Tab-separated table of C-alpha atoms and ligand atoms in Angstrom:
chain	number	residue	atom	x	y	z
S	143	MET	CA	76.179	74.761	238.859
S	144	ALA	CA	78.535	72.795	236.630
S	145	VAL	CA	78.156	68.834	236.539
S	146	LEU	CA	81.204	66.732	236.211
S	147	SER	CA	80.597	62.876	235.271
S	148	MET	CA	83.308	60.852	236.921
S	149	PRO	CA	84.820	57.791	235.436
S	150	ASP	CA	82.733	55.589	237.714
S	151	GLY	CA	79.368	57.326	236.606
S	152	GLN	CA	79.136	59.438	239.748
S	153	LYS	CA	77.999	62.777	239.132
S	154	VAL	CA	79.366	65.850	240.847
S	155	GLU	CA	77.989	69.376	240.882
S	156	PHE	CA	80.267	72.593	241.437
S	157	PRO	CA	79.288	76.124	242.014
S	158	VAL	CA	79.832	78.473	239.085
S	159	LEU	CA	81.296	81.688	240.206
S	160	LEU	CA	81.286	84.973	238.237
S	161	ASP	CA	83.895	87.622	238.040
S	162	ALA	CA	83.573	91.555	237.997
S	163	ALA	CA	83.729	91.132	234.130
S	164	GLY	CA	81.162	88.419	234.041
S	165	ALA	CA	83.588	85.619	233.161
S	166	LYS	CA	82.470	82.247	234.591
S	167	PHE	CA	84.761	79.991	236.722
S	168	ILE	CA	83.905	76.479	238.104
S	169	ASP	CA	84.741	76.316	241.902
S	170	ILE	CA	86.384	72.961	242.274
S	171	ARG	CA	87.714	73.359	245.953
S	172	LYS	CA	85.373	70.275	246.806
S	173	LEU	CA	86.553	67.889	244.176
S	174	GLN	CA	89.302	66.302	246.121
S	175	PRO	CA	87.276	65.988	249.351
S	176	SER	CA	84.313	64.574	247.540
S	177	THR	CA	85.775	62.431	245.103
S	178	GLY	CA	89.369	61.723	246.073
S	179	MET	CA	90.475	63.265	242.478
S	180	CYS	CA	92.572	66.185	241.668
S	181	THR	CA	92.958	68.450	238.579
S	182	PHE	CA	96.013	68.543	236.418
S	183	ASP	CA	96.763	72.030	234.999
S	184	PRO	CA	100.430	73.001	235.297
S	185	GLY	CA	100.916	76.490	234.541
S	186	PHE	CA	97.555	77.372	235.895
S	187	GLY	CA	96.386	77.916	232.357
S	188	SER	CA	92.933	77.174	233.427
S	189	THR	CA	93.044	77.869	237.088
S	190	ALA	CA	92.430	81.143	239.174
S	191	SER	CA	94.672	80.645	242.025
S	192	CYS	CA	93.179	83.557	244.204
S	193	GLU	CA	90.380	86.152	244.178
S	194	SER	CA	91.670	89.710	243.748
S	195	SER	CA	90.327	92.837	243.242
S	196	ILE	CA	93.290	94.888	242.002
S	197	THR	CA	94.160	94.288	238.559
S	198	TYR	CA	92.002	93.193	235.667
S	199	ILE	CA	93.509	91.832	232.283
S	200	ASP	CA	91.506	90.989	229.126
S	201	GLY	CA	94.002	89.226	227.060
S	202	ASN	CA	92.106	88.848	224.154
S	203	LYS	CA	90.829	92.516	223.919
S	204	GLY	CA	94.408	93.799	225.003
S	205	ILE	CA	92.662	95.625	228.103
S	206	LEU	CA	94.770	96.404	231.321
S	207	LEU	CA	92.879	97.787	234.349
S	208	TYR	CA	94.191	98.881	237.874
S	209	ARG	CA	91.308	98.863	240.192
S	210	GLY	CA	88.890	99.509	237.186
S	211	TYR	CA	90.959	102.268	235.679
S	212	PRO	CA	92.194	101.813	232.164
S	213	ILE	CA	96.233	101.851	231.998
S	214	GLU	CA	96.329	104.204	229.424
S	215	GLU	CA	94.308	107.121	231.397
S	216	LEU	CA	96.549	106.472	234.647
S	217	ALA	CA	99.667	106.729	232.324
S	218	ALA	CA	98.445	109.839	230.577
S	219	GLU	CA	96.858	111.768	233.417
S	220	GLY	CA	98.292	110.384	236.888
S	221	ASP	CA	101.384	109.635	238.358
S	222	PHE	CA	103.390	107.119	240.211
S	223	ILE	CA	102.007	108.200	243.655
S	224	ASP	CA	98.243	107.990	242.130
S	225	SER	CA	98.694	104.806	240.760
S	226	THR	CA	100.409	103.321	243.578
S	227	PHE	CA	97.925	104.764	246.173
S	228	LEU	CA	95.064	103.441	243.951
S	229	LEU	CA	96.523	99.769	243.781
S	230	LEU	CA	97.182	99.684	247.359
S	231	HIS	CA	93.795	101.451	248.803
S	232	GLY	CA	91.328	100.559	246.104
S	233	GLU	CA	90.580	104.131	244.831
S	234	LEU	CA	92.496	107.325	243.664
S	235	PRO	CA	93.715	109.627	246.209
S	236	SER	CA	91.961	113.007	247.336
S	237	LYS	CA	94.826	115.768	247.082
S	238	GLN	CA	94.975	115.595	250.882
S	239	GLU	CA	95.403	111.974	251.070
S	240	LYS	CA	98.042	112.118	248.202
S	241	ALA	CA	100.044	114.737	249.776
S	242	LEU	CA	100.077	112.491	253.105
S	243	PHE	CA	100.769	109.160	251.449
S	244	GLU	CA	103.777	110.635	249.409
S	245	ARG	CA	105.071	112.290	252.845
S	246	GLU	CA	104.758	108.457	254.346
S	247	ILE	CA	106.641	107.011	251.432
S	248	LYS	CA	109.241	109.790	251.368
S	249	TYR	CA	109.821	109.374	255.089
S	250	HIS	CA	111.156	105.736	254.307
S	251	THR	CA	113.684	106.574	251.624
S	252	LEU	CA	116.768	105.847	253.483
S	253	VAL	CA	117.964	102.550	254.457
S	254	HIS	CA	119.893	101.503	257.626
S	255	GLU	CA	123.686	102.358	257.333
S	256	GLN	CA	124.596	98.852	258.365
S	257	LEU	CA	123.029	97.430	255.048
S	258	ILE	CA	125.717	99.327	253.213
S	259	GLN	CA	128.055	96.598	254.485
S	260	PHE	CA	126.078	93.863	252.729
S	261	TYR	CA	126.688	95.801	249.325
S	262	ARG	CA	130.769	95.520	249.991
S	263	GLY	CA	130.303	91.591	250.226
S	264	PHE	CA	129.397	91.468	246.853
S	265	ARG	CA	131.914	90.925	243.781
S	266	HIS	CA	132.163	94.428	241.911
S	267	ASP	CA	130.599	92.425	238.888
S	268	ALA	CA	127.645	90.726	240.667
S	269	HIS	CA	124.428	91.262	238.799
S	270	PRO	CA	122.532	93.695	240.389
S	271	MET	CA	119.500	91.550	240.670
S	272	ALA	CA	121.442	89.031	242.744
S	273	ILE	CA	122.119	91.792	244.870
S	274	MET	CA	118.414	92.811	245.110
S	275	VAL	CA	117.519	89.286	246.082
S	276	GLY	CA	119.857	89.360	248.711
S	277	VAL	CA	119.528	92.992	250.334
S	278	VAL	CA	115.691	93.183	249.903
S	279	GLY	CA	115.503	89.759	251.996
S	280	ALA	CA	118.118	90.982	254.340
S	281	LEU	CA	115.656	94.043	255.370
S	282	ALA	CA	113.556	91.408	257.208
S	283	ALA	CA	116.421	91.308	259.709
S	284	PHE	CA	116.345	95.228	260.315
S	285	TYR	CA	112.335	95.259	261.112
S	286	PRO	CA	111.924	92.388	263.426
S	287	GLU	CA	108.417	93.774	264.431
S	288	VAL	CA	107.072	92.665	261.368
S	289	ALA	CA	106.896	89.279	262.467
S	290	GLU	CA	103.484	90.299	263.453
S	291	VAL	CA	102.208	89.681	259.720
S	292	ARG	CA	98.509	89.912	260.834
S	293	ASN	CA	98.929	93.452	262.269
S	294	PRO	CA	97.361	95.801	259.624
S	295	GLN	CA	99.609	98.716	260.819
S	296	GLN	CA	102.682	96.551	260.420
S	297	GLN	CA	101.516	95.329	257.153
S	298	LEU	CA	101.190	98.910	255.780
S	299	ARG	CA	104.398	100.130	257.258
S	300	ALA	CA	106.220	96.989	255.467
S	301	CYS	CA	104.402	98.057	252.104
S	302	TYR	CA	105.490	101.498	252.401
S	303	ARG	CA	108.990	100.769	253.499
S	304	LEU	CA	109.422	98.234	250.493
S	305	ILE	CA	108.040	100.758	248.074
S	306	ALA	CA	110.379	103.676	249.580
S	307	LYS	CA	113.450	101.580	249.787
S	308	MET	CA	113.587	99.687	246.353
S	309	PRO	CA	115.071	102.585	244.395
S	310	THR	CA	117.556	103.466	247.067
S	311	LEU	CA	118.769	99.844	247.053
S	312	ALA	CA	118.820	99.528	243.214
S	313	ALA	CA	120.588	102.447	242.880
S	314	MET	CA	123.146	101.422	245.653
S	315	ALA	CA	123.659	98.274	243.573
S	316	TYR	CA	124.283	100.243	240.502
S	317	LYS	CA	126.665	102.627	242.434
S	318	THR	CA	128.346	99.657	244.005
S	319	SER	CA	129.117	97.983	240.495
S	320	ILE	CA	130.584	100.847	239.071
S	321	GLY	CA	132.720	101.608	242.189
S	322	GLN	CA	130.995	105.179	242.866
S	323	PRO	CA	129.955	106.431	246.216
S	324	ILE	CA	126.369	105.840	247.238
S	325	ILE	CA	124.063	108.844	246.617
S	326	TYR	CA	121.512	109.360	249.128
S	327	PRO	CA	117.890	110.124	248.231
S	328	ARG	CA	116.372	113.537	247.904
S	329	ASN	CA	113.112	113.759	249.221
S	330	ASP	CA	112.456	116.951	247.190
S	331	LEU	CA	112.363	115.204	244.135
S	332	ASN	CA	109.312	112.753	242.922
S	333	TYR	CA	109.761	109.182	242.924
S	334	ALA	CA	111.157	108.814	239.240
S	335	GLU	CA	113.236	111.990	239.528
S	336	ASN	CA	114.758	110.897	243.021
S	337	PHE	CA	115.965	107.281	241.208
S	338	LEU	CA	117.511	109.246	238.265
S	339	HIS	CA	119.368	111.441	240.909
S	340	MET	CA	120.663	108.276	243.027
S	341	MET	CA	121.664	106.620	239.696
S	342	PHE	CA	123.531	109.276	238.002
S	343	ALA	CA	124.679	112.189	240.657
S	344	VAL	CA	128.280	112.194	241.948
S	345	PRO	CA	129.166	114.145	244.791
S	346	SER	CA	131.720	116.220	242.903
S	347	GLU	CA	129.378	117.658	240.585
S	348	ARG	CA	125.957	119.172	240.382
S	349	TYR	CA	123.226	116.905	238.609
S	350	GLU	CA	120.062	118.095	237.308
S	351	VAL	CA	117.503	115.723	236.506
S	352	ASP	CA	115.376	116.526	233.425
S	353	PRO	CA	111.898	116.432	234.338
S	354	GLU	CA	110.618	115.212	230.653
S	355	LEU	CA	112.685	112.327	230.905
S	356	ALA	CA	111.978	111.509	234.546
S	357	LYS	CA	108.413	111.700	233.315
S	358	ALA	CA	109.257	108.957	230.706
S	359	LEU	CA	110.582	106.988	233.503
S	360	GLU	CA	107.694	107.349	235.625
S	361	ILE	CA	105.337	105.987	232.674
S	362	ILE	CA	107.483	102.901	232.229
S	363	PHE	CA	107.083	102.401	236.110
S	364	ILE	CA	103.431	103.039	236.108
S	365	LEU	CA	103.175	100.357	233.318
S	366	HIS	CA	104.755	97.902	235.386
S	367	LEU	CA	103.146	98.294	238.739
S	368	ASP	CA	100.890	95.172	238.649
S	369	HIS	CA	99.718	92.631	236.300
S	370	GLU	CA	97.660	89.974	238.007
S	371	GLN	CA	98.653	86.674	238.962
S	372	ASN	CA	101.913	86.269	236.988
S	373	ALA	CA	104.915	84.206	238.093
S	374	SER	CA	106.547	86.755	240.545
S	375	THR	CA	103.303	87.752	241.996
S	376	SER	CA	102.254	83.971	242.356
S	377	THR	CA	105.601	83.541	244.066
S	378	VAL	CA	105.156	86.247	246.478
S	379	ARG	CA	101.761	85.173	247.258
S	380	THR	CA	102.666	81.624	247.893
S	381	ALA	CA	105.565	82.672	250.050
S	382	GLY	CA	103.226	85.099	251.837
S	383	SER	CA	100.651	82.335	252.637
S	384	SER	CA	102.710	80.758	255.100
S	385	GLN	CA	102.728	84.341	256.962
S	386	ALA	CA	106.588	84.763	256.244
S	387	ASN	CA	108.211	87.976	256.659
S	388	PRO	CA	107.123	90.511	253.768
S	389	PHE	CA	110.606	91.509	252.898
S	390	ALA	CA	111.396	87.701	252.446
S	391	CYS	CA	108.448	87.408	250.295
S	392	VAL	CA	109.397	90.163	247.962
S	393	ALA	CA	112.868	88.771	247.789
S	394	SER	CA	111.214	85.551	246.244
S	395	GLY	CA	109.338	87.640	243.808
S	396	ILE	CA	112.604	89.317	242.710
S	397	ALA	CA	114.071	85.966	242.073
S	398	ALA	CA	110.963	84.763	240.073
S	399	LEU	CA	110.836	88.091	238.310
S	400	TRP	CA	114.523	87.745	237.149
S	401	GLY	CA	114.055	84.965	234.388
S	402	PRO	CA	113.985	85.863	230.843
S	403	ALA	CA	110.584	84.394	230.118
S	404	HIS	CA	109.079	87.062	232.990
S	405	GLY	CA	111.003	90.492	233.967
S	406	GLY	CA	114.386	89.443	232.597
S	407	ALA	CA	112.947	89.761	229.068
S	408	ASN	CA	113.716	93.582	228.976
S	409	GLU	CA	117.452	92.779	229.333
S	410	ALA	CA	117.071	89.753	226.887
S	411	VAL	CA	115.522	91.999	224.116
S	412	LEU	CA	118.272	94.423	224.239
S	413	LYS	CA	120.902	91.640	224.046
S	414	MET	CA	118.923	90.151	221.205
S	415	LEU	CA	118.797	93.621	219.240
S	416	GLU	CA	122.579	94.372	219.786
S	417	GLU	CA	123.203	90.793	218.435
S	418	ILE	CA	121.470	91.501	215.250
S	419	ASP	CA	123.064	94.652	215.051
S	420	SER	CA	126.431	93.020	215.275
S	421	LEU	CA	125.432	90.321	212.678
S	422	GLY	CA	124.682	92.796	210.141
S	423	GLY	CA	121.680	94.804	211.322
S	424	VAL	CA	118.287	94.460	209.450
S	425	ALA	CA	119.635	92.350	206.775
S	426	SER	CA	119.927	89.805	209.508
S	427	ILE	CA	116.506	89.670	210.629
S	428	PRO	CA	115.116	86.859	208.591
S	429	THR	CA	117.854	84.471	210.007
S	430	MET	CA	116.724	85.422	213.583
S	431	VAL	CA	113.094	84.957	212.671
S	432	ALA	CA	113.905	81.569	211.074
S	433	ARG	CA	115.867	80.453	214.261
S	434	ALA	CA	112.855	81.714	216.556
S	435	LYS	CA	110.589	79.352	214.257
S	436	ASP	CA	112.773	76.349	214.217
S	437	LYS	CA	111.511	74.093	216.979
S	438	ASN	CA	114.971	72.388	217.151
S	439	ASP	CA	116.576	76.015	218.515
S	440	SER	CA	115.893	76.955	221.743
S	441	PHE	CA	116.142	80.585	220.639
S	442	ARG	CA	112.892	82.775	220.910
S	443	LEU	CA	112.369	86.160	219.825
S	444	MET	CA	112.605	87.977	222.906
S	445	GLY	CA	109.735	90.509	223.821
S	446	PHE	CA	107.235	88.963	221.628
S	447	GLY	CA	104.461	86.496	223.210
S	448	HIS	CA	102.610	86.857	226.430
S	449	ARG	CA	101.066	84.195	228.743
S	450	VAL	CA	97.818	86.248	228.666
S	451	TYR	CA	97.750	88.616	225.955
S	452	LYS	CA	97.042	87.122	223.005
S	453	SER	CA	96.538	90.499	221.132
S	454	TYR	CA	98.849	93.874	221.244
S	455	ASP	CA	99.930	94.210	224.642
S	456	PRO	CA	98.418	97.470	225.952
S	457	ARG	CA	101.625	98.514	227.580
S	458	ALA	CA	103.738	97.735	224.508
S	459	LYS	CA	101.555	100.636	222.515
S	460	LEU	CA	102.199	103.229	225.252
S	461	MET	CA	105.862	101.988	225.459
S	462	ARG	CA	106.306	102.473	221.893
S	463	GLN	CA	104.890	106.218	222.196
S	464	VAL	CA	107.443	106.862	225.052
S	465	THR	CA	110.239	105.474	223.156
S	466	TYR	CA	109.748	107.903	220.112
S	467	ARG	CA	109.017	110.857	222.460
S	468	VAL	CA	112.593	110.092	224.403
S	469	LEU	CA	114.339	109.723	221.424
S	470	GLU	CA	112.835	112.815	219.795
S	471	LYS	CA	113.657	114.721	223.105
S	472	LEU	CA	117.281	113.537	223.185
S	473	GLY	CA	117.677	114.429	219.451
S	474	ARG	CA	118.688	110.729	218.902
S	475	LYS	CA	118.301	108.047	216.202
S	476	ASP	CA	119.114	104.578	217.607
S	477	THR	CA	119.878	101.663	215.212
S	478	LEU	CA	118.423	99.253	217.459
S	479	LEU	CA	114.957	100.920	217.383
S	480	ASP	CA	115.299	100.647	213.298
S	481	ILE	CA	115.941	96.799	213.996
S	482	ALA	CA	113.202	96.618	216.524
S	483	MET	CA	110.706	98.354	214.061
S	484	GLU	CA	111.654	96.078	211.192
S	485	LEU	CA	111.559	92.939	213.587
S	486	GLU	CA	108.036	94.029	214.549
S	487	LYS	CA	106.903	94.570	210.989
S	488	ILE	CA	108.348	91.216	209.812
S	489	ALA	CA	106.920	88.967	212.815
S	490	LEU	CA	103.540	90.521	212.693
S	491	GLN	CA	103.252	89.692	208.930
S	492	ASP	CA	104.675	86.220	209.486
S	493	ASP	CA	102.203	83.216	209.465
S	494	TYR	CA	104.145	81.558	212.671
S	495	PHE	CA	103.695	84.537	214.681
S	496	VAL	CA	100.120	85.556	213.415
S	497	LYS	CA	98.812	82.135	214.018
S	498	ARG	CA	100.065	81.900	217.597
S	499	SER	CA	99.060	85.359	218.267
S	500	LEU	CA	102.723	86.721	219.300
S	501	TYR	CA	102.518	90.173	219.534
S	502	PRO	CA	105.373	92.542	221.015
S	503	ASN	CA	105.193	92.728	224.734
S	504	VAL	CA	105.773	95.501	227.309
S	505	ASP	CA	109.541	94.527	227.408
S	506	PHE	CA	110.133	94.998	223.484
S	507	TYR	CA	110.354	98.671	223.726
S	508	SER	CA	111.331	99.345	227.252
S	509	GLY	CA	115.006	98.420	226.813
S	510	ILE	CA	115.307	101.212	224.022
S	511	VAL	CA	114.092	103.724	226.198
S	512	LEU	CA	116.028	102.715	229.114
S	513	ARG	CA	119.074	102.676	227.138
S	514	ALA	CA	118.420	106.236	225.751
S	515	LEU	CA	117.953	107.325	229.666
S	516	GLY	CA	121.514	106.003	230.175
S	517	ILE	CA	120.381	102.990	232.321
S	518	PRO	CA	122.833	100.352	231.968
S	519	VAL	CA	121.210	96.877	230.504
S	520	GLU	CA	121.646	94.863	233.740
S	521	MET	CA	119.604	97.424	235.633
S	522	TYR	CA	116.510	96.692	233.433
S	523	THR	CA	115.122	93.859	235.257
S	524	VAL	CA	115.904	95.790	238.681
S	525	LEU	CA	113.752	98.724	237.469
S	526	PHE	CA	111.003	96.149	236.825
S	527	ALA	CA	111.206	95.017	240.215
S	528	MET	CA	111.030	98.544	241.649
S	529	ALA	CA	107.805	99.159	240.050
S	530	ARG	CA	106.372	95.488	240.564
S	531	THR	CA	107.136	95.828	244.349
S	532	VAL	CA	103.969	97.901	244.486
S	533	GLY	CA	101.714	95.248	243.000
S	534	TRP	CA	103.570	92.573	244.993
S	535	VAL	CA	102.826	94.271	248.293
S	536	ALA	CA	99.224	95.321	247.136
S	537	GLN	CA	98.255	91.676	246.449
V	242	CMC	N1	109.172	83.314	219.852
V	242	CMC	C1	108.933	82.118	219.025
V	242	CMC	N2	108.107	81.418	219.405
V	242	CMC	C2	107.125	81.536	220.383
V	242	CMC	C3	107.583	82.808	221.236
V	242	CMC	C4	108.711	83.818	220.813
V	242	CMC	N3	108.944	84.900	221.423
V	242	CMC	N4	106.773	82.871	222.623
V	242	CMC	C5	105.912	81.688	222.247
V	242	CMC	N5	106.133	81.141	221.065
V	242	CMC	C6	105.586	79.850	220.372
V	242	CMC	C7	106.022	78.622	221.284
V	242	CMC	O1	107.170	78.009	220.716
V	242	CMC	C8	105.005	77.786	220.986
V	242	CMC	O2	104.898	77.221	219.757
V	242	CMC	P1	104.230	76.013	219.490
V	242	CMC	O3	102.700	76.045	219.638
V	242	CMC	O4	104.289	75.532	218.130
V	242	CMC	O5	104.823	74.753	220.579
V	242	CMC	C9	103.707	78.801	220.933
V	242	CMC	O6	104.451	79.824	220.511
V	242	CMC	C10	103.010	79.027	222.386
V	242	CMC	O7	104.130	79.268	223.281
V	242	CMC	P2	104.168	78.957	224.805
V	242	CMC	O8	105.542	78.935	225.497
V	242	CMC	O9	103.205	77.901	225.273
V	242	CMC	O10	103.229	80.270	225.211
V	242	CMC	P3	103.285	80.713	226.647
V	242	CMC	O11	101.906	81.673	226.776
V	242	CMC	O12	103.287	79.831	227.545
V	242	CMC	O13	104.418	81.726	226.833
V	242	CMC	C11	105.939	83.387	226.991
V	242	CMC	C12	104.635	82.978	226.987
V	242	CMC	C13	105.784	85.056	227.495
V	242	CMC	C14	106.716	82.962	228.083
V	242	CMC	C15	106.636	83.301	225.730
V	242	CMC	O14	105.947	84.012	224.593
V	242	CMC	C16	108.162	83.702	225.500
V	242	CMC	O15	108.999	83.038	225.981
V	242	CMC	N6	108.283	85.167	225.092
V	242	CMC	C17	109.536	85.576	225.014
V	242	CMC	C18	109.860	86.062	226.280
V	242	CMC	C19	109.460	87.513	226.899
V	242	CMC	O16	109.302	88.450	226.017
V	242	CMC	N7	108.741	87.498	227.854
V	242	CMC	C20	108.077	88.755	228.497
V	242	CMC	C21	106.935	88.546	228.826
V	242	CMC	S1	105.917	90.211	229.158
V	242	CMC	C22	106.626	90.633	230.592
V	242	CMC	C23	106.207	90.010	231.734
V	242	CMC	O17	105.024	90.752	232.267
V	242	CMC	O18	106.600	89.334	232.388
């Protein structure tokens, strides 16, 4: 028990709870009913908002586990389907379970033809995240049976539909923005391959997906699947707590993810690297670092710092390796990578960043890989949303 001394001398006892890793939490649920007082904790820095056995992060040690499995193992040895099954169902699938699950997901990749009309209503230059907020929410209108949110079968079907349809909806947003015909999903391809196909194939030409590049994309997806109770996941949970339609709840998560302090950081990082490049490249890094440290300047080094990680983000380590692998495979040099490396080096030695434990996060490198894969910058956060949909629905 923990004992709290109130201003009037009253002592109140609260149970102490333990999480799976042995961390202690004071259960204050009885505080308000027994004392009339509340706690004040904006940003939930000292508050666990729910109990969850899905993902575990140790921010000080730089550990990320999905259902107890280290992210490094899942990214190296598993695939998107393994990790998605794991997050949803709590354990890695057997061979048979995996085949069934994959078939189930693929069964739902098409979207209702009428939904295509929605895309026509957007301006041609609409940001794809704006389109995604709209069309994912609109899915609620196509599946009224999901109103029975307490029905486990309907819940699971909504999860499968969301996971399966997100790549289709995302690629449709891209094709709309460039005025090309929509490309339908190919269920003989895996999740990442199919997404590349829907993004880059055109009806007039044969398009071959490069399996190595698709693998790199798959790793990026695996690294983004879930991340405890972050801003977008908390938003989905809050929306879901009113038993709202799951498609509408996920649309609220997409909206929360969009901001540059969260999923929008990958787009912001690339724009920052491009700005540094246009200002003279590596030579202009010290000016940008000085701006990031200046409290009168709202500029921050995008891709640095994390709400939870106070050491190197384990996802960033893996992303760094993937970046090198992709650039090597494509036989390409990227000046933005040189700038990123130098920026990382300077920031890791700078007292300001060291004292505040500001390390590169997952988004610091992801933009460089996605750029090499030919993904346009406005789609970066959409890809994050596609992957995080798995976490949102699992949570
Ligand atoms: N550049 C410069 N200074 C920074 C940065 C940065 N990127 N991040 C934090 N700081 C400073 C901040 O000014 C503050 O300084 P002081 O103590 O002197 O006031 C201190 O570090 C702590 O900052 P904070 O805002 O209290 O930290 P936070 O944990 O609330 O914020 C963050 C986390 C991710 C919002 C923030 O680090 C940030 O804005 N980073 C840039 C955006 C970014 O890369 N976001 C992607 C996060 S990873 C993807 C995801 O999972 O969503």
